[in-house]
Coordinates of C-alpha atoms in Angstrom, one line a residue:
X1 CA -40.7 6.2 -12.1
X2 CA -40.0 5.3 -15.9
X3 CA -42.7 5.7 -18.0
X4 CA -44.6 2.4 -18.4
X5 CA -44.9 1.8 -22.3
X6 CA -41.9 0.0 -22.5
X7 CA -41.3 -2.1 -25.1
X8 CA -38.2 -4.8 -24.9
X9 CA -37.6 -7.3 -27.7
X10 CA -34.7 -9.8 -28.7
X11 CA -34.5 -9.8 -32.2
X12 CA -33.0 -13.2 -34.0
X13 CA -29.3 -12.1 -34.1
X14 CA -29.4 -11.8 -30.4
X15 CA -29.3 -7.5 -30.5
X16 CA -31.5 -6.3 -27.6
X17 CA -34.2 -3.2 -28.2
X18 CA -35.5 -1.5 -25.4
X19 CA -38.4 1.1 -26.9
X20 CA -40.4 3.8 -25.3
X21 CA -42.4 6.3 -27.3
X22 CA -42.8 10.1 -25.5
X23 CA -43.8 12.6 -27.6
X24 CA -43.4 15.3 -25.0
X25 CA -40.5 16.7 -27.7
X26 CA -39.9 16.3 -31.5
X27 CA -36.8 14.3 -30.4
X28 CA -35.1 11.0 -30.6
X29 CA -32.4 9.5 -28.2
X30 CA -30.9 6.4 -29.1
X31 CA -27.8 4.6 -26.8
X32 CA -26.1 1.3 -28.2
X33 CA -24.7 -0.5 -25.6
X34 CA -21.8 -3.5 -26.0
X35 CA -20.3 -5.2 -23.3
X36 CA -16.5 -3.8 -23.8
X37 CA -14.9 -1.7 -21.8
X38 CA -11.8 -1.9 -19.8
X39 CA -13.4 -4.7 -17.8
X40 CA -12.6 -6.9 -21.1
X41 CA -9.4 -5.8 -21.8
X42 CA -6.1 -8.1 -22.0
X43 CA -3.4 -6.3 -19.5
X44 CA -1.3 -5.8 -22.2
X45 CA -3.8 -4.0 -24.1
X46 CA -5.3 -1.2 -21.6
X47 CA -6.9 1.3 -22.7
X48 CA -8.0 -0.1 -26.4
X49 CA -11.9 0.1 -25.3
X50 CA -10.9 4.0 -25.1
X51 CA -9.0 4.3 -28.4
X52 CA -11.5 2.2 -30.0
X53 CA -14.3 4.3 -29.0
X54 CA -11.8 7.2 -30.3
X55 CA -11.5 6.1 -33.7
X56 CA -14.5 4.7 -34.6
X57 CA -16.4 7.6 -36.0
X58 CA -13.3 8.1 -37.7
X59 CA -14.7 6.7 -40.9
X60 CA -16.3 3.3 -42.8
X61 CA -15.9 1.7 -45.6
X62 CA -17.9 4.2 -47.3
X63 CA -17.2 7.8 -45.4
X64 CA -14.8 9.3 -44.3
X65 CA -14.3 11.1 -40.7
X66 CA -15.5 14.7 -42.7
X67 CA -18.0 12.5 -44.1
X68 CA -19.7 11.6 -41.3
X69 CA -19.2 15.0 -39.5
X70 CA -20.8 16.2 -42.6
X71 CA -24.3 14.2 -42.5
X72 CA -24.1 14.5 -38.4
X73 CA -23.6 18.1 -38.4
X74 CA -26.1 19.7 -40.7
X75 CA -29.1 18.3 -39.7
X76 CA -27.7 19.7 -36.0
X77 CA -27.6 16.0 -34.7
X78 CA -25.4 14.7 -31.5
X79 CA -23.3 11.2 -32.2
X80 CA -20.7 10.4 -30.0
X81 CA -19.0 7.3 -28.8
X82 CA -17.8 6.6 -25.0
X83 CA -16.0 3.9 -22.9
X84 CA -16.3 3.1 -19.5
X85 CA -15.1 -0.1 -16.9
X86 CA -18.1 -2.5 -17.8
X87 CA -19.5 -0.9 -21.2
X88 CA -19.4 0.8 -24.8
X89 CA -21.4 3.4 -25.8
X90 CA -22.6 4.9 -29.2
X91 CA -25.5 7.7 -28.4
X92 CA -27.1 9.7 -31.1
X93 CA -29.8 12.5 -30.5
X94 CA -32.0 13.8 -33.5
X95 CA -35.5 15.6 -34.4
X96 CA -37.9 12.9 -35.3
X97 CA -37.2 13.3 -39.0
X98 CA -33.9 12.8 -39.1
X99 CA -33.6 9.5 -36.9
X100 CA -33.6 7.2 -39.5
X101 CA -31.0 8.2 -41.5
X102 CA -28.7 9.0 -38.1
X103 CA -29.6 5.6 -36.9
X104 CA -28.6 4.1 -40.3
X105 CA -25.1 5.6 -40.3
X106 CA -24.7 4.7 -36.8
X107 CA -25.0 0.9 -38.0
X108 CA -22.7 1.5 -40.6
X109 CA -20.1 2.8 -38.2
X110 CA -20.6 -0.4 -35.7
X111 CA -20.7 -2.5 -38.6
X112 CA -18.0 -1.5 -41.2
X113 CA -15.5 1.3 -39.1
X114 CA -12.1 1.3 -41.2
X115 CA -9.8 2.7 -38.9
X116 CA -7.5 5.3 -40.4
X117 CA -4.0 5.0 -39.5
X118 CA -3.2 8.1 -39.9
X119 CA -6.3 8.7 -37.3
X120 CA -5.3 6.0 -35.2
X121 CA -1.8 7.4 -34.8
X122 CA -3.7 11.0 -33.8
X123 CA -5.6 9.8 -31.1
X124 CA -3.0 7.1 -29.7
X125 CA -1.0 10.9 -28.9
X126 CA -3.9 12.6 -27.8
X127 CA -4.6 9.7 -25.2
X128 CA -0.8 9.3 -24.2
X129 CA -1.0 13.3 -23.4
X130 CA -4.1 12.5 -21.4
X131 CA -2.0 9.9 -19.4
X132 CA 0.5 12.0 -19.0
X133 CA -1.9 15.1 -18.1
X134 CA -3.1 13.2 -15.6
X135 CA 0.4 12.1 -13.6
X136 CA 0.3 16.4 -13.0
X137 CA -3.2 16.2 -11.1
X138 CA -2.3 15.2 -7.6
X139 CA -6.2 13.7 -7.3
X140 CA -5.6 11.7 -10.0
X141 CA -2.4 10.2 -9.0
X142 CA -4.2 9.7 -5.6
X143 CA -6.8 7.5 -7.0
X144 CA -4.7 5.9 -9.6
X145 CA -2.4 4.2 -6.8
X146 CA -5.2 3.9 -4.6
X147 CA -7.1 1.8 -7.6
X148 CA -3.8 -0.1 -8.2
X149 CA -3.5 -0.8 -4.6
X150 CA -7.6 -2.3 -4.3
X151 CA -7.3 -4.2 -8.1
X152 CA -4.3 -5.5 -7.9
X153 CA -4.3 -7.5 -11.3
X154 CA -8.1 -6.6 -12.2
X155 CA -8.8 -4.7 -15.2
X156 CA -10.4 -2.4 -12.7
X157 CA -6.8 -1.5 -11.4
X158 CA -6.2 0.9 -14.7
X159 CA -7.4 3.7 -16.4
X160 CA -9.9 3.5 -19.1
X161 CA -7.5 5.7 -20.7
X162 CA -4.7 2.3 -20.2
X163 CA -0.9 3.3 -19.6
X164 CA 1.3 4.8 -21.6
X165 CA 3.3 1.8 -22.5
X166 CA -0.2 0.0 -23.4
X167 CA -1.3 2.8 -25.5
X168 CA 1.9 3.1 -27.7
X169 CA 2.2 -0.3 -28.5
X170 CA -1.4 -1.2 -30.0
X171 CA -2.0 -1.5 -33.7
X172 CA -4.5 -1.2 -36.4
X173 CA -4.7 -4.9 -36.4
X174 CA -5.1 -4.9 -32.8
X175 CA -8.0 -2.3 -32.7
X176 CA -9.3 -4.8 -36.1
X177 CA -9.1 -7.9 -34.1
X178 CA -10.6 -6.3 -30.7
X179 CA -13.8 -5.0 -32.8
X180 CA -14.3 -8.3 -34.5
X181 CA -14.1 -10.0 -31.4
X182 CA -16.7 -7.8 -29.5
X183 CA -18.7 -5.6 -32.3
X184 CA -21.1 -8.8 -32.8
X185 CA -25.1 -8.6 -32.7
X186 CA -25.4 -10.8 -29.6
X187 CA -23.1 -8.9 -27.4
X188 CA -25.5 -5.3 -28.0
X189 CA -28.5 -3.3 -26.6
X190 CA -30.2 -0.5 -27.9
X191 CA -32.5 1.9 -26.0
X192 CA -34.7 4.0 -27.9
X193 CA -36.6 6.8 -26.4
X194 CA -38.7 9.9 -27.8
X195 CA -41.0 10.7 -30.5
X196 CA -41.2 7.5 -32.6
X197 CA -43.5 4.7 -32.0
X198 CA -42.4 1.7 -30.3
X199 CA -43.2 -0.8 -33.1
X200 CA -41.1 1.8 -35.7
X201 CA -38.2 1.9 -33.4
X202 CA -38.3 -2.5 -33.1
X203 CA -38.9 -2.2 -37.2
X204 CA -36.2 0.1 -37.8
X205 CA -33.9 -1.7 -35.7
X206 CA -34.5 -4.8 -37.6
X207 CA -34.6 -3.1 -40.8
X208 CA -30.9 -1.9 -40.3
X209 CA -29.3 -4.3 -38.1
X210 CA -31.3 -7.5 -38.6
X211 CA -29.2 -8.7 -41.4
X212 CA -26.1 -8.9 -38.9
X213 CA -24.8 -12.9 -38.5
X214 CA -23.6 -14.0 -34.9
X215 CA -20.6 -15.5 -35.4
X216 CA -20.5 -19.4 -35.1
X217 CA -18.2 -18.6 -31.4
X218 CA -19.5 -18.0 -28.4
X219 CA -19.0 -14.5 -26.8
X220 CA -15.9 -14.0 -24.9
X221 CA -16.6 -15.4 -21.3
X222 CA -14.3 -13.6 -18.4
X223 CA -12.3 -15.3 -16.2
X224 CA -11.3 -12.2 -13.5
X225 CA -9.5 -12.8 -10.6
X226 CA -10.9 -12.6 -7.2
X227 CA -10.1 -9.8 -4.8
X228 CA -9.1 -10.2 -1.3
X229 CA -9.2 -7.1 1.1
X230 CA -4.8 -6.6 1.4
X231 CA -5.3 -3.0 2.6
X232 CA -1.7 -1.2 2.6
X233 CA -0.6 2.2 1.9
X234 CA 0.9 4.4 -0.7
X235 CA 2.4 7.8 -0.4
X236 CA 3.6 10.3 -3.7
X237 CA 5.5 13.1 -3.5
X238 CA 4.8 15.7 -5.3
X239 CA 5.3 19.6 -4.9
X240 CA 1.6 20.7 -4.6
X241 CA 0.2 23.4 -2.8
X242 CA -2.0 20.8 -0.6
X243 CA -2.4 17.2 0.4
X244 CA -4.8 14.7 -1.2
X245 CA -5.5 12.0 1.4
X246 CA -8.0 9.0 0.4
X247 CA -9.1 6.4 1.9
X248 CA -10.6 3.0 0.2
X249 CA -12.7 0.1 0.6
X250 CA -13.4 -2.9 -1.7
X251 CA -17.3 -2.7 -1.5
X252 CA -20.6 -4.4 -3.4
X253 CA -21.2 -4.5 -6.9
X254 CA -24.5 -3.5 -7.9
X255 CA -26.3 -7.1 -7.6
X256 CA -25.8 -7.3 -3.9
X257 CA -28.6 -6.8 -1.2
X258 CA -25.3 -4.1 0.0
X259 CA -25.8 -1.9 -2.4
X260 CA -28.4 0.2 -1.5
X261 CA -27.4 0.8 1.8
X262 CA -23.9 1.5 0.9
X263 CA -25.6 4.3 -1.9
X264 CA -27.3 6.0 1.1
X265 CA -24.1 6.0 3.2
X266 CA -22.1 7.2 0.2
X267 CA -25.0 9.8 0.6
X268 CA -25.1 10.6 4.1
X269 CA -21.4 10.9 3.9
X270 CA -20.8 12.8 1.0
X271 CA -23.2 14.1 -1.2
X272 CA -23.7 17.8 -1.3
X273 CA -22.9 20.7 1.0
X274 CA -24.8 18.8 3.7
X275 CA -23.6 16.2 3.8
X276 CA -21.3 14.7 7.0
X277 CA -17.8 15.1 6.0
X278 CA -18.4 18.5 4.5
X279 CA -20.0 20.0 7.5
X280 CA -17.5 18.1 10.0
X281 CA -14.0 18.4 8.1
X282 CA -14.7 21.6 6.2
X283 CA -17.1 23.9 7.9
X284 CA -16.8 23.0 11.8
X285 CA -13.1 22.2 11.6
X286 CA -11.9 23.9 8.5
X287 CA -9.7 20.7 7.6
X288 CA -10.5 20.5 4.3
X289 CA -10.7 22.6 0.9
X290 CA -12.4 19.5 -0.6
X291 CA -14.0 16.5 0.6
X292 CA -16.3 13.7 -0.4
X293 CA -17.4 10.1 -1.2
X294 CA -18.3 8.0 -3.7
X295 CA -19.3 4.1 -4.6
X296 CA -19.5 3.8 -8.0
X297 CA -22.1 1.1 -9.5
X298 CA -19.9 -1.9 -10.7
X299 CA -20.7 -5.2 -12.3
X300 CA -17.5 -6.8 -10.1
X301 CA -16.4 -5.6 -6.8
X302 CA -16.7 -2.0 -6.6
X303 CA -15.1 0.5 -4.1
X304 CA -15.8 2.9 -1.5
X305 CA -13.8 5.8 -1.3
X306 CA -13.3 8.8 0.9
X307 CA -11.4 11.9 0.4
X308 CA -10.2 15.4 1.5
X309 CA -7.8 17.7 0.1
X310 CA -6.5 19.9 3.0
X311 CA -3.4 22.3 3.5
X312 CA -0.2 20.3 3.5
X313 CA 0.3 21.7 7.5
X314 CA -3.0 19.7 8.3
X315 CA -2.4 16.1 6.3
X316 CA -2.4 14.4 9.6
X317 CA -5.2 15.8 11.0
X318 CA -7.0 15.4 7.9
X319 CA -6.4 11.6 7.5
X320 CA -7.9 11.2 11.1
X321 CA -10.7 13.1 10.5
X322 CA -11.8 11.3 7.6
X323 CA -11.3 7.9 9.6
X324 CA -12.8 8.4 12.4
X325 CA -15.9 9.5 10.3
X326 CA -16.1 6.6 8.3
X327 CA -15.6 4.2 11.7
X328 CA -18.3 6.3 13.2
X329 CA -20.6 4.6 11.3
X330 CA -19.7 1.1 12.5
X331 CA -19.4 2.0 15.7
X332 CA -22.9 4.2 15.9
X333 CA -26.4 4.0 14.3
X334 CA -27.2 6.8 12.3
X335 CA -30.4 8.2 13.6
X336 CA -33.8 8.1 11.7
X337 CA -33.8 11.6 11.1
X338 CA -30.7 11.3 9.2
X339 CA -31.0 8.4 7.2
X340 CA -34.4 9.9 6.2
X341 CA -33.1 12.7 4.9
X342 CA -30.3 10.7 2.5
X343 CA -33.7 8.3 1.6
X344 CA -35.5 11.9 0.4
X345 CA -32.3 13.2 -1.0
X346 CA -31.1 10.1 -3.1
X347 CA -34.4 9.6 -4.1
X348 CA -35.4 13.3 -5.1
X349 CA -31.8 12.9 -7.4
X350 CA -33.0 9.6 -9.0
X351 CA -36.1 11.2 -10.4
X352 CA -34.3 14.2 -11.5
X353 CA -31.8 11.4 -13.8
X354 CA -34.7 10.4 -15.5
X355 CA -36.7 13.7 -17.1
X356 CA -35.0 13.5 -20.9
X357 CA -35.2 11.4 -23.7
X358 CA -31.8 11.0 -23.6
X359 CA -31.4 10.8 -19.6
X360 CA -34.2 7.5 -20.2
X361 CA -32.4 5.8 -22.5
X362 CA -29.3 5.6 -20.9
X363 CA -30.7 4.8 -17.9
X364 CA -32.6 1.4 -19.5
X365 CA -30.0 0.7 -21.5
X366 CA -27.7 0.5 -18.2
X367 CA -29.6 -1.2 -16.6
X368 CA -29.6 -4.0 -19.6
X369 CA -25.7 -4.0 -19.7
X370 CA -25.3 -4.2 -16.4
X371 CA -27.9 -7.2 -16.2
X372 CA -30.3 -5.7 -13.5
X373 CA -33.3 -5.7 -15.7
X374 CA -35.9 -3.0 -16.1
X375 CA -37.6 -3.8 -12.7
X376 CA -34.5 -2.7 -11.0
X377 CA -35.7 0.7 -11.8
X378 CA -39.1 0.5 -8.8
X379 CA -36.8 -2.4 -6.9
X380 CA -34.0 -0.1 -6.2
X381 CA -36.0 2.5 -5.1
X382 CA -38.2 -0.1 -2.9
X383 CA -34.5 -1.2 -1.7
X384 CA -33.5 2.2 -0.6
X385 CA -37.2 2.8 1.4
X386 CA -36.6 -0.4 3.4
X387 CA -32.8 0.5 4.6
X388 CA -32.9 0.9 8.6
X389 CA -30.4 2.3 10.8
X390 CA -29.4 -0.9 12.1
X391 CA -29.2 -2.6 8.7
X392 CA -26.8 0.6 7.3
X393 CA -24.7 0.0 10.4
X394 CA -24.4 -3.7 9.9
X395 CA -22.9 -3.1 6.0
X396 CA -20.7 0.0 7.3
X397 CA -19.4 -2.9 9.7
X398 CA -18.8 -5.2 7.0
X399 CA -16.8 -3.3 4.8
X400 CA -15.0 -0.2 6.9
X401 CA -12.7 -2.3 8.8
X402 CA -9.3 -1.8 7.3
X403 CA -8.7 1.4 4.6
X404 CA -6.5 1.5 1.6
X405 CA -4.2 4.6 2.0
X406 CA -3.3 7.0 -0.5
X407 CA -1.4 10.0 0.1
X408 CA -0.1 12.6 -2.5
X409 CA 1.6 15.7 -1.4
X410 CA 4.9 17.3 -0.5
X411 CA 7.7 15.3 0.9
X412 CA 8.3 17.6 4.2
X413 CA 4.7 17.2 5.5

């Protein structure tokens, strides 16, 4: 459980501060949260949250990129900037003593970045050698054509990383208009945790990014398009030493009564060396050198996805296996013994997310951005107690009817 001294306040510019003081350490985490991310991006324009995020510590008005690194660096701080599907993220890390002036030249990179071109250029070729990294990792290409396949027209069908035709062809006025668009006081939450007092934090906050106008316009209100299971199935060929077979399944987003159920199944299927698909595919029937689940937390319709990697000799074998797993669960409870132990293990892996300053405040700032709440914290976890076995059969029902197929691997198996 998260401590209880927390402190959440809206300041009159519409920024959100979530506070909690712990003093356990003579350090200061601080995530800013904005709701970017590929989930906002115009099709034409994938992959901007990422370059964005790239470019922005790449000076201000008043610094320069060896600037900042300068006054980051020597008091042996952490800033760095991330991008994911639903958010941004600026996190800094300090001793006590030096929050204040970290915090400050944070603002000033929200506030005032002046995006180098000559920086710009530099990390448009570092992400188009990502992208192009990337078409080399049979895994990746798996899930890429897989996510293509689910999304459709989305933003969730593309990289945060965008395409390489995306990528070259944004500008310095692009990344300009894109952060005057979305770099705005009502659209952002910061989370606070460690050795400062909550009312200091609130102050400080205020004293550095009160001043900030909303702009007259509303923010930007989505308009996504609704997803419609269309499962089909895509093959790759590539000249790999083993097959990469996954199978997919649009699934809840994180404000349904679904999702904890389907977190415990994600669990019970693949989470760990114990979990069902390991011990079945891997160490009974040797089918697999890899194999696993996941169900990541979404703010739209997330997926479920299962997959093995097994020798190319085996692909067929493989893609049954995993199947008939997966419709296992529809077709049979799981027994009480075994959803216990995913209850015990989920839950024993919650706590562990939450021991660090820094581990806190990303967690409450998430759970801000995504618009769960800071009760979500004790609701999930009440959620995931109450799951039976007939209620985790009656979800695997509703979703694991029909898979999406992806297949990459050699042409003659």
């Amino acid at each position: 459980m998260i401590k209880k001294n927390i402190e959440r306040k809206v300041l009159n510019n519409g920024i959100v501060v979530i506070t909690t003081e712990n003093k356990t350490a003579d350090i200061v985490s601080a995530k800013i949260f904005l709701r970017i991310g590929s989930r906002y991006e115009p099709r034409e324009q994938a992959g901007i949250s990422h370059l964005l995020a790239a470019v922005l510590t790449k000076g201000t008005g008043k610094l320069s990129s060896l600037d900042i690194a300068h006054k980051v660096e020597s008091v042996g701080a952490r800033l760095g900037t991330d991008t994911t599907t639903d958010y941004f993220l600026l996190s800094i890390k300090t001793v006590s003593a030096d929050f204040t002036d970290i915090f400050q030249l944070s603002g000033e990179i929200i506030k005032y970045p002046s995006f180098p071109e000559t920086e710009i250029e530099l990390e448009k070729r570092i992400t188009i050698q990502s992208i192009r990294s990337q078409l080399e990792q049979p895994f990746t290409v798996a899930f890429s054509q897989l996510r293509e396949m689910m999304y459709q027209n989305h933003p969730y069908a593309l990289s945060t990383l965008g395409t390489e035709k995306t990528v070259s062809q944004i500008t310095r006025a692009d990344l300009q208009e894109f952060h005057q668009t979305h770099f705005r006081p009502d659209n952002i939450i910061i989370s606070i945790v460690g050795n400062i007092t909550n009312a200091k934090a609130i102050n400080l906050v205020e004293q550095i990014l009160g001043d900030w106008q909303q702009p007259e316009t509303p923010p930007i209100t989505l308009n996504l398009p609704s997803l419609t299971p269309q499962p089909s199935k895509t093959t790759t060929y590539q000249e790999t030493q083993q097959s990469i077979i996954m199978l997919g399944y649009l699934a809840a987003n994180v404000n349904s009564s679904d999702y904890a159920p389907l977190k415990l199944i994600n669990t019970y299927l693949g989470n760990g060396l114990s979990s069902r698909l390991f011990v079945e595919l891997r160490e009974k029937r040797g089918l697999a050198y890899d194999v696993s689940a996941f169900y990541p937390t979404r703010i739209d319709i997330s997926n479920f996805t299962v997959y093995i990697g097994t020798a190319t000799e085996n692909t067929a074998f493989a893609k049954a296996g995993l199947r008939e797993e997966v419709e296992r669960l529809v077709n049979n409870q799981l027994s009480s013994e075994d959803l216990q132990v995913c209850k015990n293990k989920l839950l024993g892996q919650y706590a562990l997310g939450k021991q660090t300053n820094s581990q806190i405040a990303q967690i409450l700032g998430w759970y801000e951005i995504l618009g769960l709440g800071m009760e979500f914290d004790a609701k999930f976890q009440e959620n995931l107690t109450m799951v039976t076995t007939a209620e985790a059969q009656k979800v695997a029902s509703k979703y694991f009817i029909e898979p999406y197929v992806s297949i990459v691997g050699p042409e003659e198996d």
